[in-house]
XYZ file of C-alpha atoms in Angstrom:
614
model
C 13.628 -84.117 154.227
C 12.766 -81.520 151.587
C 12.579 -78.759 154.189
C 15.939 -79.827 155.589
C 17.437 -79.753 152.112
C 16.153 -76.252 151.442
C 17.324 -74.910 154.756
C 20.683 -76.578 154.284
C 21.104 -74.957 150.879
C 20.341 -71.494 152.233
C 22.511 -72.089 155.275
C 25.502 -72.954 153.121
C 24.984 -69.930 150.869
C 24.534 -67.631 153.862
C 27.740 -68.921 155.435
C 29.728 -68.276 152.270
C 28.312 -64.775 151.907
C 29.218 -63.887 155.497
C 32.715 -65.276 155.076
C 33.342 -63.300 151.895
C 32.028 -59.966 153.136
C 34.755 -60.093 155.760
C 33.023 -62.034 158.508
C 30.229 -61.015 160.846
C 32.553 -58.597 162.641
C 32.733 -56.547 159.430
C 28.955 -56.122 159.131
C 27.746 -52.752 160.423
C 24.177 -53.074 159.147
C 22.093 -55.385 156.974
C 18.714 -55.056 155.264
C 17.199 -56.597 152.150
C 14.864 -55.643 149.314
C 13.198 -57.836 146.704
C 16.407 -59.284 145.310
C 19.412 -57.971 147.257
C 21.156 -58.352 150.569
C 22.113 -54.759 151.377
C 25.169 -54.738 153.629
C 26.870 -51.731 155.139
C 30.389 -52.931 155.823
C 32.819 -51.374 158.245
C 35.639 -51.974 155.764
C 34.805 -52.930 152.176
C 38.461 -53.764 151.558
C 37.999 -56.895 153.671
C 35.337 -58.263 151.295
C 36.218 -60.673 148.501
C 34.275 -59.185 145.580
C 35.243 -61.763 142.981
C 34.460 -64.731 145.227
C 30.965 -63.355 145.818
C 30.386 -62.739 142.107
C 31.379 -66.332 141.273
C 29.337 -67.886 144.093
C 26.548 -70.329 143.205
C 23.243 -68.707 144.150
C 24.540 -65.142 143.699
C 23.528 -63.256 140.558
C 26.023 -60.424 140.893
C 27.504 -57.848 143.246
C 26.840 -54.104 143.349
C 28.277 -51.209 145.323
C 26.027 -48.182 145.510
C 25.313 -45.383 147.967
C 27.658 -46.830 150.576
C 25.902 -50.197 150.420
C 27.527 -53.509 149.517
C 24.690 -55.189 147.624
C 24.759 -58.941 147.056
C 22.113 -59.728 144.428
C 20.546 -63.079 145.302
C 17.257 -63.221 143.398
C 13.710 -63.675 144.604
C 14.578 -66.044 147.477
C 16.524 -63.289 149.231
C 14.194 -63.258 152.314
C 15.152 -66.859 153.078
C 18.859 -66.185 152.660
C 18.512 -63.000 154.734
C 16.905 -65.001 157.549
C 19.829 -67.443 157.545
C 22.418 -64.667 157.457
C 20.837 -62.820 160.386
C 20.601 -66.075 162.356
C 24.318 -66.616 161.866
C 25.598 -63.116 162.578
C 23.185 -62.341 165.426
C 22.413 -58.810 166.563
C 24.047 -56.039 164.544
C 25.302 -52.804 165.960
C 25.095 -50.042 163.396
C 27.042 -47.474 165.414
C 29.946 -47.649 162.965
C 27.787 -47.628 159.860
C 28.209 -44.658 157.538
C 25.056 -42.557 157.301
C 23.101 -42.915 154.050
C 21.133 -40.060 152.505
C 17.489 -40.914 151.912
C 14.637 -38.882 150.532
C 11.929 -37.923 153.017
C 9.451 -40.209 151.243
C 11.863 -43.145 151.406
C 12.431 -42.588 155.114
C 8.678 -42.493 155.794
C 8.011 -45.709 153.857
C 10.983 -47.414 155.501
C 9.813 -46.370 158.960
C 6.193 -47.465 158.394
C 7.330 -50.849 157.084
C 9.629 -51.448 160.054
C 6.936 -50.288 162.469
C 4.000 -52.299 161.066
C 5.745 -55.387 159.676
C 6.486 -57.206 162.966
C 2.903 -56.902 164.260
C 1.172 -57.876 161.023
C 0.684 -61.590 161.704
C -0.801 -60.980 165.153
C -2.974 -58.218 163.699
C -4.401 -60.698 161.192
C -5.012 -63.330 163.876
C -6.802 -60.861 166.125
C -8.933 -59.653 163.230
C -9.974 -63.203 162.458
C -11.042 -63.751 166.083
C -13.201 -60.626 165.953
C -14.729 -61.615 162.621
C -15.590 -65.173 163.673
C -17.039 -63.942 166.962
C -19.252 -61.442 165.105
C -20.464 -64.263 162.863
C -21.302 -66.484 165.857
C -23.151 -63.655 167.602
C -25.177 -62.752 164.516
C -26.181 -66.392 163.937
C -27.196 -66.872 167.573
C -24.447 -69.366 168.422
C -23.259 -67.163 171.263
C -25.053 -64.636 173.448
C -23.423 -61.185 173.252
C -24.400 -60.661 176.892
C -22.596 -63.797 178.072
C -19.319 -63.922 179.919
C -17.834 -66.143 177.219
C -18.597 -63.537 174.549
C -17.014 -60.814 176.690
C -13.878 -62.906 177.165
C -13.536 -63.807 173.483
C -14.294 -60.254 172.405
C -11.515 -59.026 174.679
C -9.191 -61.667 173.242
C -9.736 -60.412 169.705
C -9.943 -56.730 170.563
C -6.886 -56.502 172.837
C -4.432 -56.147 169.941
C -6.374 -53.197 168.566
C -7.069 -51.604 171.952
C -3.422 -51.778 173.020
C -2.002 -51.067 169.580
C 0.002 -48.107 170.967
C 2.019 -50.483 173.164
C 2.917 -52.694 170.200
C 3.768 -49.736 167.981
C 5.818 -48.121 170.721
C 7.958 -51.257 170.836
C 8.443 -51.587 167.052
C 8.969 -47.830 166.553
C 11.646 -47.750 169.250
C 13.354 -50.779 167.724
C 13.450 -49.072 164.332
C 14.794 -45.901 165.942
C 17.526 -48.001 167.592
C 16.593 -47.250 171.167
C 15.514 -49.732 173.849
C 12.219 -51.127 172.434
C 10.787 -51.520 175.936
C 11.075 -47.758 176.346
C 8.718 -47.395 173.399
C 6.403 -50.061 174.816
C 6.235 -48.268 178.159
C 5.449 -44.980 176.391
C 2.540 -46.744 174.681
C 1.440 -48.199 178.015
C 1.527 -44.771 179.664
C -0.657 -43.349 176.914
C -3.046 -46.293 177.438
C -2.991 -46.302 181.274
C -6.662 -46.876 182.286
C -6.763 -44.257 185.046
C -5.677 -41.590 182.540
C -8.285 -42.302 179.844
C -11.180 -39.855 179.449
C -10.666 -38.235 182.854
C -10.192 -34.591 183.756
C -6.573 -33.935 184.680
C -5.068 -30.666 185.800
C -1.376 -30.683 184.886
C 0.394 -27.579 186.207
C -2.725 -25.527 185.606
C -3.381 -27.113 182.215
C -6.655 -29.051 182.006
C -6.658 -32.111 179.771
C -9.064 -34.965 179.011
C -7.921 -37.429 176.338
C -7.898 -41.119 175.385
C -5.413 -42.965 173.206
C -6.897 -46.433 172.706
C -6.376 -47.839 169.170
C -4.425 -44.758 168.063
C -1.220 -44.725 166.024
C 0.301 -41.287 165.620
C 0.540 -40.185 169.305
C 2.786 -43.070 170.351
C 4.837 -42.948 167.135
C 5.652 -39.252 167.418
C 6.216 -39.502 171.145
C 8.686 -42.345 170.574
C 10.459 -40.335 167.878
C 10.722 -37.488 170.381
C 12.031 -39.946 172.992
C 14.796 -41.080 170.655
C 16.237 -37.551 170.678
C 16.507 -37.804 174.444
C 17.649 -41.422 174.686
C 20.563 -41.326 172.243
C 22.409 -38.281 173.668
C 21.935 -39.637 177.191
C 23.568 -42.922 176.179
C 26.684 -40.952 175.259
C 26.984 -38.788 178.369
C 25.703 -40.873 181.305
C 28.362 -43.111 182.917
C 28.198 -46.795 182.023
C 27.751 -47.852 185.629
C 24.289 -46.224 185.844
C 23.169 -45.736 182.241
C 21.355 -49.109 182.167
C 18.547 -47.732 184.322
C 19.146 -43.979 184.268
C 18.710 -43.550 180.510
C 15.296 -45.325 180.347
C 14.162 -43.551 183.522
C 14.984 -40.050 182.263
C 13.703 -40.748 178.740
C 10.349 -42.093 179.920
C 9.960 -39.460 182.625
C 10.335 -36.660 180.070
C 8.823 -38.060 176.858
C 5.756 -39.922 178.163
C 4.177 -36.987 180.027
C 4.977 -34.584 177.185
C 3.537 -37.084 174.714
C 0.390 -37.415 176.786
C -0.248 -33.696 177.286
C 1.206 -32.196 174.072
C 1.846 -34.603 171.187
C -1.260 -36.736 171.689
C -3.700 -33.823 171.887
C -2.212 -32.360 168.704
C -2.996 -35.605 166.907
C -6.489 -35.733 168.401
C -6.924 -32.091 167.431
C -6.026 -32.945 163.864
C -8.706 -35.639 163.950
C -11.269 -33.125 165.220
C -10.421 -30.691 162.433
C -10.928 -33.415 159.868
C -14.259 -34.447 161.406
C -15.511 -30.872 161.526
C -14.520 -30.293 157.936
C -16.275 -33.410 156.691
C -19.465 -32.676 158.658
C -19.542 -29.136 157.247
C -19.153 -30.556 153.754
C -21.967 -33.072 154.452
C -24.317 -30.239 155.359
C -23.340 -28.505 152.124
C -23.421 -31.613 149.853
C -24.002 -35.206 151.047
C -22.675 -36.506 147.712
C -19.394 -34.601 147.989
C -19.059 -35.557 151.645
C -19.702 -39.189 150.734
C -17.023 -39.172 148.060
C -14.458 -37.568 150.357
C -15.255 -39.801 153.318
C -15.301 -42.972 151.226
C -12.119 -42.223 149.292
C -10.108 -40.893 152.249
C -11.268 -43.256 154.987
C -8.512 -45.832 154.584
C -5.906 -43.073 154.293
C -7.177 -41.738 157.617
C -7.002 -45.260 159.076
C -3.382 -45.607 157.961
C -2.461 -42.468 159.926
C -4.515 -43.554 162.920
C -6.801 -40.510 162.753
C -10.057 -42.398 162.217
C -10.925 -42.629 165.899
C -11.946 -38.962 165.833
C -14.605 -39.755 163.256
C -15.669 -42.866 165.139
C -15.993 -40.872 168.349
C -18.240 -38.301 166.653
C -20.422 -41.083 165.251
C -20.769 -42.769 168.646
C -21.653 -39.455 170.317
C -24.342 -38.853 167.695
C -25.852 -42.315 168.214
C -25.694 -42.052 172.007
C -27.681 -38.801 171.852
C -30.372 -40.448 169.735
C -29.233 -38.959 166.416
C -28.525 -40.959 163.292
C -24.988 -40.593 161.916
C -23.771 -40.401 158.338
C -20.127 -41.109 159.168
C -20.338 -44.913 159.270
C -22.637 -45.014 156.229
C -20.369 -42.894 154.015
C -17.278 -44.928 154.920
C -18.956 -48.320 154.421
C -17.509 -48.959 150.964
C -13.890 -48.319 152.022
C -13.384 -51.681 153.694
C -15.157 -53.627 150.968
C -13.096 -51.987 148.212
C -9.845 -52.977 149.931
C -11.272 -56.446 150.501
C -12.063 -56.782 146.785
C -8.443 -55.947 145.920
C -7.128 -58.576 148.314
C -9.579 -61.197 147.038
C -8.405 -60.611 143.465
C -4.741 -60.755 144.465
C -5.390 -63.951 146.448
C -6.943 -65.517 143.341
C -4.195 -64.347 140.967
C -0.948 -64.641 142.912
C 1.309 -67.674 142.718
C 3.435 -66.351 145.556
C 2.633 -68.686 148.435
C 3.588 -66.180 151.121
C 1.365 -63.519 149.605
C -1.480 -65.994 149.164
C -1.202 -67.084 152.798
C -1.258 -63.431 153.839
C -4.155 -62.434 151.585
C -6.579 -65.215 152.565
C -7.134 -64.234 156.211
C -6.854 -60.551 155.245
C -9.844 -60.635 152.894
C -11.831 -62.840 155.253
C -11.340 -60.385 158.118
C -12.133 -57.574 155.661
C -15.655 -58.924 155.213
C -16.006 -58.661 158.973
C -14.935 -55.013 158.977
C -11.289 -55.437 160.043
C -9.203 -54.013 157.184
C -5.837 -53.239 158.810
C -4.379 -56.630 157.765
C -5.489 -56.018 154.183
C -4.116 -52.470 154.130
C -0.757 -52.947 155.828
C -0.121 -56.445 154.529
C -1.338 -56.351 150.926
C -2.700 -53.143 149.396
C -0.538 -50.348 150.836
C 2.729 -51.934 149.611
C 1.042 -52.103 146.161
C 0.048 -48.458 146.057
C -1.876 -48.335 142.782
C -4.337 -50.941 144.068
C -4.719 -49.111 147.366
C -5.533 -45.926 145.416
C -7.943 -47.767 143.089
C -9.822 -49.116 146.098
C -10.017 -45.618 147.617
C -11.491 -44.211 144.394
C -14.167 -46.925 144.183
C -14.983 -46.396 147.854
C -15.414 -42.690 147.115
C -18.083 -43.375 144.505
C -19.788 -45.836 146.862
C -19.802 -43.166 149.586
C -21.232 -40.632 147.129
C -24.077 -43.038 146.351
C -24.809 -43.564 150.054
C -24.888 -39.794 150.559
C -27.174 -39.321 147.572
C -29.602 -41.934 148.957
C -29.543 -40.362 152.430
C -28.318 -43.575 154.070
C -27.755 -43.192 157.816
C -26.757 -45.511 160.658
C -29.348 -45.379 163.445
C -27.846 -47.747 166.025
C -24.598 -49.496 166.756
C -24.370 -52.881 165.076
C -21.712 -55.430 164.215
C -18.646 -54.926 162.044
C -18.522 -55.457 158.298
C -21.498 -57.217 156.784
C -23.007 -57.546 160.257
C -23.335 -53.785 160.400
C -26.360 -53.884 158.073
C -28.915 -53.949 160.950
C -27.578 -50.564 162.032
C -29.312 -49.024 159.016
C -32.755 -50.367 159.909
C -35.244 -47.663 160.905
C -38.843 -46.775 160.205
C -37.615 -43.809 158.147
C -36.671 -46.195 155.305
C -38.149 -49.611 154.431
C -35.817 -52.521 155.107
C -36.077 -53.601 151.485
C -34.834 -50.187 150.338
C -31.987 -50.306 152.884
C -30.874 -53.682 151.522
C -31.095 -52.508 147.911
C -29.076 -49.356 148.608
C -26.509 -51.283 150.614
C -26.188 -53.873 147.834
C -25.680 -51.206 145.166
C -23.046 -49.496 147.323
C -21.309 -52.845 147.782
C -21.281 -53.417 144.018
C -19.904 -49.923 143.322
C -17.078 -50.362 145.796
C -16.115 -53.944 144.952
C -16.786 -54.849 141.317
C -14.647 -52.214 139.507
C -11.811 -52.627 141.989
C -11.887 -56.417 141.795
C -11.873 -56.429 137.987
C -9.094 -53.817 137.757
C -6.920 -55.783 140.174
C -7.663 -59.180 138.684
C -6.765 -58.147 135.132
C -3.718 -55.986 135.953
C -2.065 -57.668 138.929
C 1.249 -59.419 138.337
C 3.407 -61.081 140.944
C 6.472 -59.058 141.826
C 8.177 -62.329 142.624
C 6.798 -65.679 141.468
C 7.648 -68.387 144.017
C 7.166 -72.093 143.462
C 10.168 -73.974 144.808
C 13.863 -73.505 145.361
C 14.890 -74.843 141.972
C 12.474 -72.496 140.206
C 13.748 -69.566 142.250
C 17.345 -70.297 141.347
C 16.454 -70.602 137.664
C 14.467 -67.326 137.721
C 17.334 -65.498 139.371
C 19.585 -66.634 136.541
C 17.268 -65.230 133.809
C 18.814 -61.932 132.838
C 19.512 -59.708 129.861
C 22.059 -56.950 129.418
C 21.471 -53.407 128.159
C 24.645 -52.036 126.588
C 25.889 -48.502 127.098
C 24.629 -46.243 124.279
C 27.185 -43.536 125.072
C 30.835 -43.316 126.026
C 31.318 -41.473 129.302
C 31.379 -41.443 133.075
C 28.712 -43.245 135.106
C 26.617 -41.781 137.934
C 23.754 -43.224 140.001
C 20.285 -42.220 138.834
C 19.482 -40.734 142.239
C 22.203 -38.091 141.786
C 20.540 -36.343 138.860
C 18.776 -33.044 139.547
C 15.571 -33.972 137.715
C 13.304 -35.349 140.456
C 11.219 -37.558 138.158
C 14.327 -39.453 137.086
C 16.063 -39.323 140.472
C 13.098 -40.878 142.320
C 12.729 -43.634 139.726
C 9.294 -42.438 138.602
C 10.270 -43.053 134.967
C 11.972 -46.382 135.659
C 15.179 -47.795 137.056
C 18.448 -47.005 135.362
C 21.656 -45.005 135.455
C 23.169 -41.687 134.334
C 26.003 -41.191 131.841
C 28.011 -37.985 131.532
C 28.926 -38.138 127.812
C 32.482 -37.770 126.555
C 31.388 -37.786 122.914
C 28.167 -36.647 121.287
C 26.876 -39.920 119.880
C 24.042 -42.190 121.000
C 24.135 -45.817 119.873
C 21.493 -48.523 120.124
C 21.806 -50.273 123.508
C 20.022 -53.433 122.315
C 18.717 -55.184 119.250
C 15.201 -53.857 118.837
C 12.876 -51.211 117.407
C 12.931 -47.439 117.730
C 9.561 -46.762 119.318
C 9.930 -43.032 119.921
C 11.975 -40.107 118.641
C 11.024 -36.865 120.381
C 10.206 -34.031 117.939
C 13.102 -32.079 119.478
C 15.310 -35.176 118.982
C 16.771 -34.892 122.488
C 15.362 -38.260 123.579
C 14.932 -41.659 121.969
C 12.950 -44.703 123.078
C 13.928 -48.227 122.031
C 12.028 -51.447 122.677
C 14.308 -54.486 122.778
C 13.341 -57.717 121.072
C 12.806 -59.206 124.543
C 10.308 -56.452 125.491
C 12.521 -54.129 127.561
C 11.581 -50.496 126.981
C 14.594 -48.180 127.186
C 14.554 -44.380 127.270
C 17.705 -42.372 126.537
C 17.235 -38.710 127.487
C 20.185 -36.538 126.456
C 20.699 -33.735 128.966
C 18.385 -31.996 131.419
C 15.708 -29.563 130.165
C 17.245 -29.812 126.695
C 13.746 -29.893 125.240
C 14.012 -26.089 125.552
C 16.590 -26.115 122.747
C 13.798 -27.148 120.340
C 16.072 -29.528 118.437
C 19.133 -27.305 118.098
C 22.303 -29.307 118.650
C 20.631 -32.670 117.938
C 20.464 -34.777 114.775
C 18.564 -38.072 114.776
C 19.993 -40.835 112.545
C 17.009 -43.149 112.936
C 13.233 -42.867 112.607
C 10.362 -44.184 114.678
C 9.574 -47.801 113.786
C 13.072 -48.482 112.445
C 14.825 -51.713 113.428
C 18.265 -51.249 114.991
C 21.151 -53.477 116.033
C 23.125 -53.005 119.221
C 25.862 -50.412 118.648
C 24.144 -48.791 115.649
C 24.336 -44.966 115.635
C 20.967 -43.398 116.474
C 21.687 -39.777 117.370
C 24.384 -37.095 117.109
C 24.439 -34.202 119.594
C 26.758 -31.236 120.102
C 28.080 -31.284 123.673
C 29.779 -27.889 123.412
C 26.679 -26.193 121.993
C 24.379 -27.678 124.644
C 26.634 -26.713 127.539
C 27.191 -23.216 126.095
C 23.439 -22.679 126.351
C 23.621 -23.478 130.064
C 22.191 -27.019 129.952
C 23.619 -30.135 131.547
C 24.415 -33.081 129.260
C 23.920 -35.651 132.030
C 21.998 -38.406 130.257
C 19.698 -40.819 132.117
C 19.287 -44.265 130.566
C 16.265 -45.969 132.125
C 14.169 -49.091 131.624
C 10.688 -47.573 131.659
C 8.876 -50.889 132.215
C 11.176 -51.935 135.066
C 8.097 -52.512 137.247
C 7.316 -55.544 135.071
C 10.631 -57.281 135.749
C 12.275 -58.575 138.891
C 15.136 -56.083 139.210
C 17.602 -53.863 137.370
C 21.286 -54.073 138.269
C 23.494 -51.108 137.382
C 27.129 -51.478 136.365
C 29.662 -50.794 139.099
C 32.167 -49.361 136.592
C 32.799 -45.629 136.820
C 33.359 -45.238 133.084
C 31.827 -47.052 130.119
C 32.453 -47.256 126.417
C 29.841 -47.825 123.723
C 28.335 -51.361 123.994
C 29.924 -51.995 127.409
C 27.535 -53.658 129.865
C 25.475 -50.900 131.508
C 22.300 -52.415 133.001
C 21.367 -56.014 133.770
C 17.635 -56.824 133.780
C 16.525 -59.771 135.924
C 13.357 -61.585 134.871
């Protein structure tokens, strides 16, 4: 009954939202972030703004960058699911194009590409980990048919990863997803793997199992063929002609050109690392350990793996697997700490199998599902893994034979060149270096982005908000429009830009002045509720060395909202060639749920400017 109640509540809210944005026919595109349904409407005039603002379950409404943003709160994924169920498939052909930074486009594409396969990736990793455990403990014979079958069951997802990624990449690129899947299948076609092919006089021998970048870039290339063809080929034959032409052109070119370029990049990386190892095992260990998971993310690790396997097959020991050992354990430590700390049930359910499979050497679920979206923890794990790799290089640790994954890879180090006891001690120290600092850092710094307990709690949390008043009278611009990249990309916090009409800065909240720059061009205020607000008058105005500015408050002084804090001379500043565009940002916005900007184009002093959601 409780589940039915929850679903019914979201269903009702979703229905009202759809109705008041002008109906499903008015929706050109729809995505969501942590707190907002982000619509692109074909005609915003058809939407009932006031009805949406007054709706139970809606915090507020925003219009920004061509998006019609309905702020729901931290249960937005559930409402989004109901909305998409009701409106069905969306055609974005009529959607206005939105400008995105290159970094934003890359993150958006990776998320759309990896997100749909994540659950199956975790399940497959768990199968591989459990099977390795059974084999190591003697519960199953690795030479048996049953082992071979189960190993194939767990390994298939990883082996045929290009097929899955071809499908999800094509879907994100808004072309037929089966075209992308077929491109992945062509790259993986058994008769084409590791065989000498002469293509129009060009000799090629490649393999694409478990790779990422070849199929992704080939599918991107295919999209530039597919979309124009859809516009020019007659409807009566386009259903089969467009896929046929797209696949016939892109798959062979991907196989013989794009794929080898990616494999070539892998070879360059391997050669560079091996040269560094000959020069300094410690440096090589740090680079391999710290960069290994980055290489995995871009699907370039198979080049290193191939070199290691070739070395072992020829009777040589390899340093590659030894130096990278700490990378998986460091990521696993992060996920373990997050699993222990988080109160977000979805994240906890995701983290548990991810850290279990991490112990068994399968880290993709941990990376794509948990650490990569929380970049500082991904980086922390890479740094710890670097020091672990440096230690392994310093101790001369080498892998002498293929062994199991994760902790079951320890037997691979056994050799008469080093006593087993010393191998175990070195491995244990490396494990401690990679895991303990990362675990402690994560455990003591991690905070849930969204705390989820139940529907009532969610609705209450969404209603917890505080308003930052405008400190300046003037026109309002989005933060992304300012020329200073640090502000525009949100590196200094979320906020907004004011183009001043008068040269006075007033306190935006009741609080304490925590910073007055020596040049008096910027002031920081900490509100009584903990919000940290930076007001930066103009761009590059620090070069004026205080000319044109006069602070009326001092650091540590208590202020009331609306109290005058700073005078500045607009005419003088502009005469010197500087812009007076003034960003107002909440510098600790990462510690709160969201920041909602005003949708007014002009503001007066103490008008509502930013709304902070807690």
